[in-house]
Each structure stands twice: as C-alpha cells, then as structure tokens.
Short mmCIF file of C-alpha atoms and ligand atoms in Angstrom, two decimals:
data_model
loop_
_atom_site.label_atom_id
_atom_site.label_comp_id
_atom_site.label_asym_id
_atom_site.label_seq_id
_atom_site.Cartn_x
_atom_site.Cartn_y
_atom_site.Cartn_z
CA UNK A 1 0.00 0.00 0.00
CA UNK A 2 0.88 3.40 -0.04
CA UNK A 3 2.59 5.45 2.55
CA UNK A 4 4.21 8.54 3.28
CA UNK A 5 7.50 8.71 5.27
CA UNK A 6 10.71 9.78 5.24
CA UNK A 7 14.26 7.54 5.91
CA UNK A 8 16.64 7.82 7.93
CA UNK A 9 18.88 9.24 4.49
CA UNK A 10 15.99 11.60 3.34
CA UNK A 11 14.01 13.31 5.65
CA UNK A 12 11.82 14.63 2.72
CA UNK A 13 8.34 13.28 3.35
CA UNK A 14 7.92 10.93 -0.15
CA UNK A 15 5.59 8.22 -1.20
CA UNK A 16 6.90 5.08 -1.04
CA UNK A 17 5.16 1.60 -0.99
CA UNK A 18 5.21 -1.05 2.10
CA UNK A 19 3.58 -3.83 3.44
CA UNK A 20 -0.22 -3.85 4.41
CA UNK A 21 -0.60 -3.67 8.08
CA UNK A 22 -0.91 -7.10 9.72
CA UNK A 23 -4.24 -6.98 11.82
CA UNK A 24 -3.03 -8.23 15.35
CA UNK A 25 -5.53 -9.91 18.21
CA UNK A 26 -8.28 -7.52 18.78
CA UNK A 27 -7.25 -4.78 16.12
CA UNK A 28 -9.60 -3.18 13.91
CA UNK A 29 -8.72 -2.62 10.30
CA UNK A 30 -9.26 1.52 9.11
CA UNK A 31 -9.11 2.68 5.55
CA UNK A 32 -7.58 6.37 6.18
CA UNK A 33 -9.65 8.56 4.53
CA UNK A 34 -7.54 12.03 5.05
CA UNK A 35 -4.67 13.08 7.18
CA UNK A 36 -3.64 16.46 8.77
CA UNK A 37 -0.09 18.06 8.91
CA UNK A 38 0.91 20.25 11.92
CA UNK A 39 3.66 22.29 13.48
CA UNK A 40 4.98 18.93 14.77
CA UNK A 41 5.11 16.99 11.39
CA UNK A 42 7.77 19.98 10.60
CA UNK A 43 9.71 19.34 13.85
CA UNK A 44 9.71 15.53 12.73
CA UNK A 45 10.74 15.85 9.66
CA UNK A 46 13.33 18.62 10.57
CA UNK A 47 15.11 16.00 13.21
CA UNK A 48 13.87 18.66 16.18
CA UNK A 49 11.14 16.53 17.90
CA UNK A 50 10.50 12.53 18.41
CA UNK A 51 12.38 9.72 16.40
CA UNK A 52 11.94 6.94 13.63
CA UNK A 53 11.00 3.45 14.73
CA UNK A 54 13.66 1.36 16.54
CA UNK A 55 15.49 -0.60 13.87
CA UNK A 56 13.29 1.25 10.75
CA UNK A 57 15.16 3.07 7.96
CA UNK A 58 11.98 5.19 7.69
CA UNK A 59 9.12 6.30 9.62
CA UNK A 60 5.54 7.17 7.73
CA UNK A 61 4.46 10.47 9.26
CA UNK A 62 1.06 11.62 10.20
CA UNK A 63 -1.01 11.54 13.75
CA UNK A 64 -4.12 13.67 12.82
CA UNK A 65 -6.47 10.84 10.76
CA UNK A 66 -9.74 10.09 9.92
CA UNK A 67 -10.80 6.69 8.70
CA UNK A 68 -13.70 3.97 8.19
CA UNK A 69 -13.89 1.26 9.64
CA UNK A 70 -12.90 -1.62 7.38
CA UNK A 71 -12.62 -5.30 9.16
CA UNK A 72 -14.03 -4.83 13.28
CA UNK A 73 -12.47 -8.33 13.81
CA UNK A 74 -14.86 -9.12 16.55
CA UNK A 75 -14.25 -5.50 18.42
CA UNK A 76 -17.85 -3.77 18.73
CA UNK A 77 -17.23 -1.69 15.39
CA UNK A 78 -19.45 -1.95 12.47
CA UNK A 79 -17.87 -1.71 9.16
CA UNK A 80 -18.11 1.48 7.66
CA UNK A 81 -17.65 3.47 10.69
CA UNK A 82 -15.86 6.52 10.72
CA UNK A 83 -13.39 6.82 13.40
CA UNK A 84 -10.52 9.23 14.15
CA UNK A 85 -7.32 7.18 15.93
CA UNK A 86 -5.28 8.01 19.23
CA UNK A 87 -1.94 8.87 18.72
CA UNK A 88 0.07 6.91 21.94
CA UNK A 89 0.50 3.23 22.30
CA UNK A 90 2.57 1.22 24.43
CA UNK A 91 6.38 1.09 24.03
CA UNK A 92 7.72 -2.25 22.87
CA UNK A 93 8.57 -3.47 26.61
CA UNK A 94 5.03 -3.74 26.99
CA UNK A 95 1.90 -1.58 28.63
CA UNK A 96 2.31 0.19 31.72
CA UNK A 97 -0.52 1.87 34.42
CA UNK A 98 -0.91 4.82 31.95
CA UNK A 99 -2.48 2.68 29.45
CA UNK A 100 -4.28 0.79 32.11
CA UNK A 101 -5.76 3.67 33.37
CA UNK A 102 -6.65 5.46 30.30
CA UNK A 103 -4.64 7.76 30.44
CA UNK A 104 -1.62 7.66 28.36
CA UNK A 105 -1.52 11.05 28.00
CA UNK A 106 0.37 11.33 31.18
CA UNK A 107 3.02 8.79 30.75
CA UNK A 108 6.66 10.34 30.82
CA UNK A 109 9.06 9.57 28.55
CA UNK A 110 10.13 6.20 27.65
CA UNK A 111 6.78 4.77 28.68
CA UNK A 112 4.79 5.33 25.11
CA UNK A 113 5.35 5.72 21.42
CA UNK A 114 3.61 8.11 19.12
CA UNK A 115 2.42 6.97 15.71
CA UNK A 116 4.00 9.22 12.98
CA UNK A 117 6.49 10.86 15.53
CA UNK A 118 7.94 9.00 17.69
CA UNK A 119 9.15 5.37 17.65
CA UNK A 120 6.25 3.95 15.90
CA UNK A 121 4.81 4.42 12.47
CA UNK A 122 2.12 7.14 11.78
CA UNK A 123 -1.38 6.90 10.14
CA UNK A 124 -0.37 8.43 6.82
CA UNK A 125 -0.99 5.66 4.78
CA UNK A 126 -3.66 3.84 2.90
CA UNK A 127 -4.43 1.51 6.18
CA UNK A 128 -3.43 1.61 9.56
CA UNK A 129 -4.63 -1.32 12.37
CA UNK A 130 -5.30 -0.14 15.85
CA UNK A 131 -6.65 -1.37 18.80
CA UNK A 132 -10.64 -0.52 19.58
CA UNK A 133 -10.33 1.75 22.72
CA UNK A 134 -7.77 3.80 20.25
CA UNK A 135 -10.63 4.49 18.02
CA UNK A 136 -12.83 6.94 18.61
CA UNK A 137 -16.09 7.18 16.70
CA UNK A 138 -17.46 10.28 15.00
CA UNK A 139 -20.27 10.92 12.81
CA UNK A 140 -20.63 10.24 9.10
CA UNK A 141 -20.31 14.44 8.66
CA UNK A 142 -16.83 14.27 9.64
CA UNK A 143 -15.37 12.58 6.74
CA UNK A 144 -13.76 15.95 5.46
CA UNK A 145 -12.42 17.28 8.81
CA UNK A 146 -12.66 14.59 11.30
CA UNK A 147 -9.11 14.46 11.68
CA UNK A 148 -9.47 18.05 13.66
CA UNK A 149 -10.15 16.25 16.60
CA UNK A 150 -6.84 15.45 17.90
CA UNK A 151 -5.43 18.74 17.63
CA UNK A 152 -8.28 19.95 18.94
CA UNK A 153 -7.79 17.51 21.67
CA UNK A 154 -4.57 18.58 22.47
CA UNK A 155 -6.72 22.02 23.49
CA UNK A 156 -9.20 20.43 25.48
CA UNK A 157 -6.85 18.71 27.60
CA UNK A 158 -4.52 22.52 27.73
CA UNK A 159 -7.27 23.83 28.74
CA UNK A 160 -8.70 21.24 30.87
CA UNK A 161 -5.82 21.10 33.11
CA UNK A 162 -5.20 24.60 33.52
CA UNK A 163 -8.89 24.96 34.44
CA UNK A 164 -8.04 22.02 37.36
CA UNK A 165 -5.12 23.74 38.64
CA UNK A 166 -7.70 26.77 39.45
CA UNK A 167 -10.28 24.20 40.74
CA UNK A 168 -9.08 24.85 44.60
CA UNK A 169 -11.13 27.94 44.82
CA UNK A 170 -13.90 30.32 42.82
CA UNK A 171 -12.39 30.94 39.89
CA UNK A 172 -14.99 32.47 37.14
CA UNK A 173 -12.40 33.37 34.41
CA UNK A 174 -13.84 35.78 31.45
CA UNK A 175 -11.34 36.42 29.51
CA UNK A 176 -8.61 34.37 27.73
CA UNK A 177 -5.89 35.21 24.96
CA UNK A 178 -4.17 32.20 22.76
CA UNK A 179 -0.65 32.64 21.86
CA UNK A 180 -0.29 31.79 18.35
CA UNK A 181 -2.32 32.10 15.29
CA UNK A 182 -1.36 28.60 13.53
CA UNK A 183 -3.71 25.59 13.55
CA UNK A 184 -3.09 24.69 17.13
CA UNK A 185 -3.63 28.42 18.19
CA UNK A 186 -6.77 28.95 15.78
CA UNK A 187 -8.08 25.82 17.06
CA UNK A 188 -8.05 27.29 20.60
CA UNK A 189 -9.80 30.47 20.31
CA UNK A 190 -12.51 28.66 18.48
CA UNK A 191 -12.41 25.87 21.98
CA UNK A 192 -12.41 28.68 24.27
CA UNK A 193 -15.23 30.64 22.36
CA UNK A 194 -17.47 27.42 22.59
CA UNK A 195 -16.39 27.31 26.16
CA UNK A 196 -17.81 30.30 27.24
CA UNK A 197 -14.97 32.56 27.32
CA UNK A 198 -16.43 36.05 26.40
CA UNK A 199 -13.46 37.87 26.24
CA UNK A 200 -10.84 36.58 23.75
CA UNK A 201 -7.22 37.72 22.55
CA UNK A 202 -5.17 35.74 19.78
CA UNK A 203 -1.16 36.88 18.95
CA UNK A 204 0.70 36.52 16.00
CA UNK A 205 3.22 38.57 14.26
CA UNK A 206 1.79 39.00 10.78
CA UNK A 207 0.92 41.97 8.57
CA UNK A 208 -2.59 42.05 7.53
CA UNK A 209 -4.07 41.16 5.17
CA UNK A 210 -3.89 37.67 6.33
CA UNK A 211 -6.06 34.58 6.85
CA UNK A 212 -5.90 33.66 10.12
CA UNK A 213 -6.40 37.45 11.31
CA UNK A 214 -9.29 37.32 9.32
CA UNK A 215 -10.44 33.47 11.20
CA UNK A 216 -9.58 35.68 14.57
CA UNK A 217 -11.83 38.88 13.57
CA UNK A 218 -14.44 36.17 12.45
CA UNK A 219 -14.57 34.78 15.88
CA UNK A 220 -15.21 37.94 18.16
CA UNK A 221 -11.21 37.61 18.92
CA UNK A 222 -8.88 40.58 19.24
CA UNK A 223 -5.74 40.11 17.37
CA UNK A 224 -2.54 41.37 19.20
CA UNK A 225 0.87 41.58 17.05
CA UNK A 226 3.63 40.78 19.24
CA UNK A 227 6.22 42.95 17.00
CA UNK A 228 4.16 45.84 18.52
CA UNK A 229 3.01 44.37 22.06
CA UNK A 230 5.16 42.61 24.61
CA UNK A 231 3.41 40.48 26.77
CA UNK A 232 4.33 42.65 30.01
CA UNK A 233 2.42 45.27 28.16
CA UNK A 234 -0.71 43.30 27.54
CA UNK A 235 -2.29 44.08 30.83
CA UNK A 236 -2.18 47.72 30.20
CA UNK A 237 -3.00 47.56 26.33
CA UNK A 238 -5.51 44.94 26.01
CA UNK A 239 -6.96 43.71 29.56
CA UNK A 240 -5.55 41.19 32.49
CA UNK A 241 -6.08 37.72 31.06
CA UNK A 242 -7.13 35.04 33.15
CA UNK A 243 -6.32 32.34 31.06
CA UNK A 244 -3.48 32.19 28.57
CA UNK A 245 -2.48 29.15 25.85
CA UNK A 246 0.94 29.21 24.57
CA UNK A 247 0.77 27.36 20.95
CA UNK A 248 3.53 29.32 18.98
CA UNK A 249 6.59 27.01 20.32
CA UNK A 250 7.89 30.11 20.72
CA UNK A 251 10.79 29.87 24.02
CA UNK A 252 9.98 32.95 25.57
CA UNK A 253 6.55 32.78 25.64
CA UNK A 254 6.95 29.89 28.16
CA UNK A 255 7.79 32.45 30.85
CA UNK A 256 6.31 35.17 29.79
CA UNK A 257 3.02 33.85 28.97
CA UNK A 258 2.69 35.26 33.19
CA UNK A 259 3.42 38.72 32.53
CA UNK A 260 -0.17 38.94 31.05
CA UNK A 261 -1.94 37.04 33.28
CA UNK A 262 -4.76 38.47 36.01
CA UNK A 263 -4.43 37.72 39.73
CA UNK A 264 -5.20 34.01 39.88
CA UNK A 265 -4.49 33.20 36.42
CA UNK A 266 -3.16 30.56 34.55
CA UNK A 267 -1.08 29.88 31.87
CA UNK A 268 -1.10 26.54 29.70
CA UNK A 269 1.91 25.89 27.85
CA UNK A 270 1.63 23.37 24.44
CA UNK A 271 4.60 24.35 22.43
CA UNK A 272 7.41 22.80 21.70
CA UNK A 273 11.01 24.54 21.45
CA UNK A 274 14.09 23.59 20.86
CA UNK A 275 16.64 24.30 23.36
CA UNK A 276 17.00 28.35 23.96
CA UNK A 277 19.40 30.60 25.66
CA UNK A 278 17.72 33.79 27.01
CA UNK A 279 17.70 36.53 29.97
CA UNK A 280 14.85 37.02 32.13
CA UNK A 281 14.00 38.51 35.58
CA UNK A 282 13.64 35.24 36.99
CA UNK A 283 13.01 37.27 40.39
CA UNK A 284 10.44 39.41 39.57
CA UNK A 285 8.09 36.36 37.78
CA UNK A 286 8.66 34.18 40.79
CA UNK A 287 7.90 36.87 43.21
CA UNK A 288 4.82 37.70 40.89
CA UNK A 289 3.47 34.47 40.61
CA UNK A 290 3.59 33.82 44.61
CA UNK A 291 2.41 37.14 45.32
CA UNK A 292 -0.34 36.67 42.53
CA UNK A 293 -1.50 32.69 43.49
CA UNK A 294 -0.74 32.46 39.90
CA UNK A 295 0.07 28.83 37.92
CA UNK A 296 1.58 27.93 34.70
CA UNK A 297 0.86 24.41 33.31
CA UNK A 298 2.02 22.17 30.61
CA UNK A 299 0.74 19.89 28.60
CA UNK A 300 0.88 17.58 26.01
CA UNK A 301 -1.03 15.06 23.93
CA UNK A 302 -4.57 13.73 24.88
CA UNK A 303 -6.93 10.67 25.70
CA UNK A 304 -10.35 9.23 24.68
CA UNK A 305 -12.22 11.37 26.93
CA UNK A 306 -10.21 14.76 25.33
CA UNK A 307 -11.23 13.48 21.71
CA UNK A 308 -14.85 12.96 22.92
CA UNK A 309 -14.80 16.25 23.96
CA UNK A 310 -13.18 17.81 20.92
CA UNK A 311 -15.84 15.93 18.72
CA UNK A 312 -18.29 17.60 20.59
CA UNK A 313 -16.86 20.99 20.26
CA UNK A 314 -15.97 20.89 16.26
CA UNK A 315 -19.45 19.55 15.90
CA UNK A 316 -20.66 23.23 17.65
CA UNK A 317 -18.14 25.10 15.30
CA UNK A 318 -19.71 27.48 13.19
CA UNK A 319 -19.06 26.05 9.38
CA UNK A 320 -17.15 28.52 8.76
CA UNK A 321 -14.68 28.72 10.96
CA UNK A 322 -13.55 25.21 9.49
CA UNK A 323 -14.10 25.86 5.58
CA UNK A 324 -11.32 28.80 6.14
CA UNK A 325 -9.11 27.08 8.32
CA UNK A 326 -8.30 24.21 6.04
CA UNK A 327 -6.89 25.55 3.12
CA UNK A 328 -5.35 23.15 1.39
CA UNK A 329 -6.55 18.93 -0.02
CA UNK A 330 -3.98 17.47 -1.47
CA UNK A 331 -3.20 13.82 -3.08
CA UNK A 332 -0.62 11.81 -1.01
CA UNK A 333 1.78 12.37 -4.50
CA UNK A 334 1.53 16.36 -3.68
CA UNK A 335 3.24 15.88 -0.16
CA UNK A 336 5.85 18.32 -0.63
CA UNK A 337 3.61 20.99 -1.54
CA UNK A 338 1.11 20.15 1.52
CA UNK A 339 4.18 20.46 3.81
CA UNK A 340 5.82 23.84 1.85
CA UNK A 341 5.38 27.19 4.20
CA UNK A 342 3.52 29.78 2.43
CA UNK A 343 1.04 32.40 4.45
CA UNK A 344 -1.88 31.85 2.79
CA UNK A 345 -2.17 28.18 4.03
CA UNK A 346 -3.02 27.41 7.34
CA UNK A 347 -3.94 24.09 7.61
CA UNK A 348 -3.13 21.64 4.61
CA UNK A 349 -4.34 17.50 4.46
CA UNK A 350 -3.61 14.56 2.89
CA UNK A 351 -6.67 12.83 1.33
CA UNK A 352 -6.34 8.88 0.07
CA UNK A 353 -9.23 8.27 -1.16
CA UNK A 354 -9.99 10.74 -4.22
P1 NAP B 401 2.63 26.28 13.81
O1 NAP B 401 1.86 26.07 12.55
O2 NAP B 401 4.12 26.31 13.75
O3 NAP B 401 2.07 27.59 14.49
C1 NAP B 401 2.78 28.41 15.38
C2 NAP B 401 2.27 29.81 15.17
O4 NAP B 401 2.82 30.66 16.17
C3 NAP B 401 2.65 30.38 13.80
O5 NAP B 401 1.49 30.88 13.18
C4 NAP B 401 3.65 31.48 14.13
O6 NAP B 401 3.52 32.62 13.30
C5 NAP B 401 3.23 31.88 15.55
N1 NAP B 401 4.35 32.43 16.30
C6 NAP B 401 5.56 31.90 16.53
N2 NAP B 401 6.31 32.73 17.27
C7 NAP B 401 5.57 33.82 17.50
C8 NAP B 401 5.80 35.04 18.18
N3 NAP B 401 6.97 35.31 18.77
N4 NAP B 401 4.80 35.94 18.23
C9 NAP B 401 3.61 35.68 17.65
N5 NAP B 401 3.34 34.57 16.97
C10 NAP B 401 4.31 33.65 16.90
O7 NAP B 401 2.29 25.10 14.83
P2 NAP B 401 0.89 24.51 15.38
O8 NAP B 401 0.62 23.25 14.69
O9 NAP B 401 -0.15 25.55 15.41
O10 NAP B 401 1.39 24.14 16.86
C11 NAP B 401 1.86 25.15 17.72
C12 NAP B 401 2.95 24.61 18.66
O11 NAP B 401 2.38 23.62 19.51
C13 NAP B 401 4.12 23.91 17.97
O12 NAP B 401 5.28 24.13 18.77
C14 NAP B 401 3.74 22.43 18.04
O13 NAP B 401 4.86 21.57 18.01
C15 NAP B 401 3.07 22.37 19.38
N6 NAP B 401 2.04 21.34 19.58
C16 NAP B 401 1.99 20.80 20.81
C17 NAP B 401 0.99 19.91 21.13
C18 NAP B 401 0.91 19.36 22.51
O14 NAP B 401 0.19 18.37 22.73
N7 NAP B 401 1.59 19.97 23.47
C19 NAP B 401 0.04 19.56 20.15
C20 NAP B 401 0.13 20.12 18.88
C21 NAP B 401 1.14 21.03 18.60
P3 NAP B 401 4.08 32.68 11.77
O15 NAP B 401 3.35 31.59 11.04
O16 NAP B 401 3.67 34.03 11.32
O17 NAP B 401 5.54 32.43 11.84
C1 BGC B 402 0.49 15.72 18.77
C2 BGC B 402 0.37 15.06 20.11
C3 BGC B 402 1.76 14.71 20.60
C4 BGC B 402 2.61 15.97 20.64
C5 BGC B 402 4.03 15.71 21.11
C6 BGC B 402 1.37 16.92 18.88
O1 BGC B 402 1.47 17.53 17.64
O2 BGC B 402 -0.76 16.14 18.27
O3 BGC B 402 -0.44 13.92 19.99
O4 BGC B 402 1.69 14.13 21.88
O5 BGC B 402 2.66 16.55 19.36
O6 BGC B 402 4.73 14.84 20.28
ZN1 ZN B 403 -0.22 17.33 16.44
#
C-alpha cells in the first residue's frame, strides 16, 4: 500500500510503498480517509522533535487521521464506521498503568510511542490497524475534517488542566488570549469561544491582510501583534487575562506567557522549542506568581475522553470557521507541496481516497 514517510537518508516526506498492516488480536482494520499536517510533522521531519522506529530506515508520518472502519475483527465496530485514531500506544517493553488507566496522555518519557512521531509508524498511509479503545467514533459528517479532533484535543486537555489547577477555589475566568495564530492556536480560540470565554485575545506577528487574522476577527477575537506588544504590556494595552495558551513554540513565551496574566491566572503551555538561551528577571516572575497565586501548566497530547470532547466541540463550530481554516486537499503524490510554508495556508491534508 501506499505510505508517506521519510528515511533515515531523506528526511523529505515521499511516497513510497510497504507492506499492508498485519491486523493483530483484537485490532480493527481503518481505511484512512484524510490526514492532517501540523507544526509537529515539521519538527519531525526537521530532526527537532521525536524519532523513527527502533530498527526502521523510515518512519511514515502523520497523527491527525480520519478513517472507516474496514474489518471490526470481533471489536464492537461496524464496518463502515468513521473513526478518528489516538496517537500513543505502548512502548515495545510492553503496557504500563498509563495505558491501564486510560490515560496515556500522562506517561513520561520512555513509557509510550507516538504513531507518525515518535518510535512507531504514523497513520499516513492507505491503512493503519489499531486497537478498539484507540478508536474513537465520530459521525458520518466528519469525513472531510474529522481528523481536527486530535489537535483539537490537544486544546481540550490545555485547557482542561489549567482549568483544574484553578479548581481549589472560585475561579470564574472571562477572559482568555491564545498565543499563536497557527492551527493549534486557531483551534483554541474557536475551543475557548465554545467554552464560554467572552473575552478573547489571539497573537501573532503578521501583517494584515492575512487569513488567520481574518479566522480571529471572524470569531469575536482581538488580534494582538507581538512585534508591537510585549506580553508585560498586555495588561495595560488589552486587559488582564485570566487564562493564557501558549501554541507558537515560541521559548519565551513559556515564561512570559505570566506577565499577562490576572491575579489568579493561569497559563497553559503546548509548544514545543528547541533548546533556547535567554535573559529574564527570573526574580520578579517568581515573586509575581507567589504574590499573585498564579500557575503555569504544561501539557501535552490527549486521551479518549479529550477526543470525545473535541468531537463535541468541532461539531458546535460554526461552518465557517472550518471551511477557512483548512486551506489546502492534497493527493498523497503532492506531499511536498502540503508540507511547503507559504502564508496563505493554514492548515493543509492529505486525502487517500480521491
Ligand atoms: P505552527 O503552525 O508552527 O504555528 C505556530 C504559530 O505561532 C505560527 O502561526 C507562528 O507565526 C506563531 N508564532 C511563533 N512565534 C511567535 C511570536 N513570537 N509571536 C507571535 N506569533 C508567533 O504550529 P501549530 O501546529 O499551530 O502548533 C503550535 C505549537 O504547539 C508547535 O510548537 C507544536 O509543536 C506544538 N504542539 C503541541 C501539542 C501538545 O500536545 N503539546 C500539540 C500540537 C502542537 P508565523 O506563522 O507568522 O511564523
Ligand atoms: C500531537 C500530540 C503529541 C505531541 C508531542 C502533537 O502535535 O498532536 O499527539 O503528543 O505533538 O509529540
Ligand atoms: Zn499534532
């Protein structure tokens, strides 16, 4: 079948042709009906983030799918369901109490593989087996964009957690600004508009006219250019946030993602930098944060209950918001031009099956 991945020699994503999956005990057969690309998938194939298979000369990318169901081999599926895979499994010395518990979300490293970055193969490909409490079921309508839900799980559970770490007292949090205007970012502000939030911020650092501004105006968000607006200046500018997401990978925002934050805020943290040398007044945003009862959180990947959530959500998503944000479909062949950078696309997919 066909697959995209890159080797070891090459890390330009290509087609190349392997083996059909073998369908192990209990896993369920999917035909992959599209595939998304992301900020990571760049870090893969760039050599920054995760790592090939252990004793692979390539690794076939991708971790955002959709698919139908195509054998159930005896799990509870029906053929022809339309399901949207996990991205963890075990690590090869076997399953541990993060699996167990559902929640492999948590493990730390060395306890868990990602398909299509890191250690294990990804679901870019014409079929990909899984196990039936990796799949999780979405409606027929989601054929085009189901495989939005795990980024957009990767919100929920940002935003889920930083939520929890306020959960000690009454925290009614109003307003919220999203660092970042790629998918991951865009993604968020539509979350956090579902959510309630009233009052919403999004940064980048783009001239307009530009897409994703536009996707921001569109949802009721303010957009803030950080080439004109630190964040120490936010409060002053813009308002006190109580809630802030990092998702532009971008070092310093990991620190001072605080400097805008209310009294009794929180900060969530997704991105993903490479190492990065920098000053700071480590003083002043520890004193701050003490002095404030302020938190900042991090997080990373998601479980069942995150995607079930995220279903929910891009079901409630004006249509819209996701017609604009996926602007590119393109044939497994045309993977160089799904992964090129250019400004007018925000996110691009890979689609087997036209
Ligand atoms: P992306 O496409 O690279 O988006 C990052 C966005 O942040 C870009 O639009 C970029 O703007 C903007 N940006 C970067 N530095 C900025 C700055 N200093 N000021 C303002 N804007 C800035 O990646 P993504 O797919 O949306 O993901 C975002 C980050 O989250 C990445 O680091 C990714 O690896 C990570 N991630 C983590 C998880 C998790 O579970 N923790 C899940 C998914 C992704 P320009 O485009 O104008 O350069
Ligand atoms: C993926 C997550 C993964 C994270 C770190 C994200 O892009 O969506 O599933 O855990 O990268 O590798
Ligand atoms: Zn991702």
């Amino acid at each position: 079948m066909k697959a995209v991945a890159v080797t070891r020699d090459d890390p330009t994503p290509r087609v190349i042709e392997v083996a059909d999956p073998e369908l192990g005990e209990g896993e369920v057969l999917v035909r992959v009906c599209r595939v998304g690309i992301d900020g990571t998938d760049h870090e893969v194939i760039a050599g920054n983030h995760g790592g090939f298979p252990a004793g692979e000369e390539h690794m076939v990318l991708g971790h955002e799918a959709v698919g139908v169901v195509e054998d159930p081999n005896g799990s509870a599926f029906e053929t022809g369901q339309l399901v949207v895979p996990t991205v963890r499994r075990p690590p090869a010395t076997g399953s541990n109490r993060y699996f167990e518990n559902g929640e492999p979300d948590m493990a730390p490293a060395g306890q868990y593989v990602e398909r299509g970055i890191d250690g294990a193969h990804g679901h870019m490909a014409e079929y990909v087996t899984a196990p039936p409490e990796c799949l999780v079921p979405v409606p027929d309508s989601f054929r085009e964009f189901g495989f939005l839900v795990e980024p957009l799980s990767n919100a929920v559970k940002a935003v889920e957690h930083a939520e929890a770490s306020r959960s000690a007292f009454e925290w009614e949090p109003e307003s919220a600004f999203v660092l970042g205007n790629g998918p991951l970012g865009l993604l968020t502000v539509a979350l956090l508009r579902e959510q309630g939030y009233d009052r919403l911020y999004c940064m980048g650092r783009r001239d307009r006219p530009d897409p994703t501004i536009d996707i921001i105006e569109e949802t009721g968000a303010t957009y803030v250019d950080s080439r004109e607006t630190n964040l120490e200046d936010v409060p002053d500018e813009y308002e006190q946030m109580d809630l802030v997401v990092e998702a532009t990978g971008y070092a310093r925002h990991g620190v001072e993602a605080v400097e805008a934050l209310a009294p009794n805020g929180v900060a969530a943290l997704l991105g993903i930098p490479g190492d990065t040398t920098f000053e700071f007044d480590g003083g002043r945003i520890h004193r701050e944060m003490v002095l404030q009862n302020q938190a900042i959180v991090g997080s990373v990947n998601s479980h069942v209950g995150h995607f079930e959530t995220a279903r929910e959500a891009l079901a409630a998503f004006p249509d819209w918001f996701v017609d604009d944000l996926l602007t590119g479909v393109f044939p497994p062949e045309d993977i160089e031009a799904a992964f090129e950078s250019d400004r007018a696309k925000i996110k691009t997919v890979i689609d087997f099956e036209n």
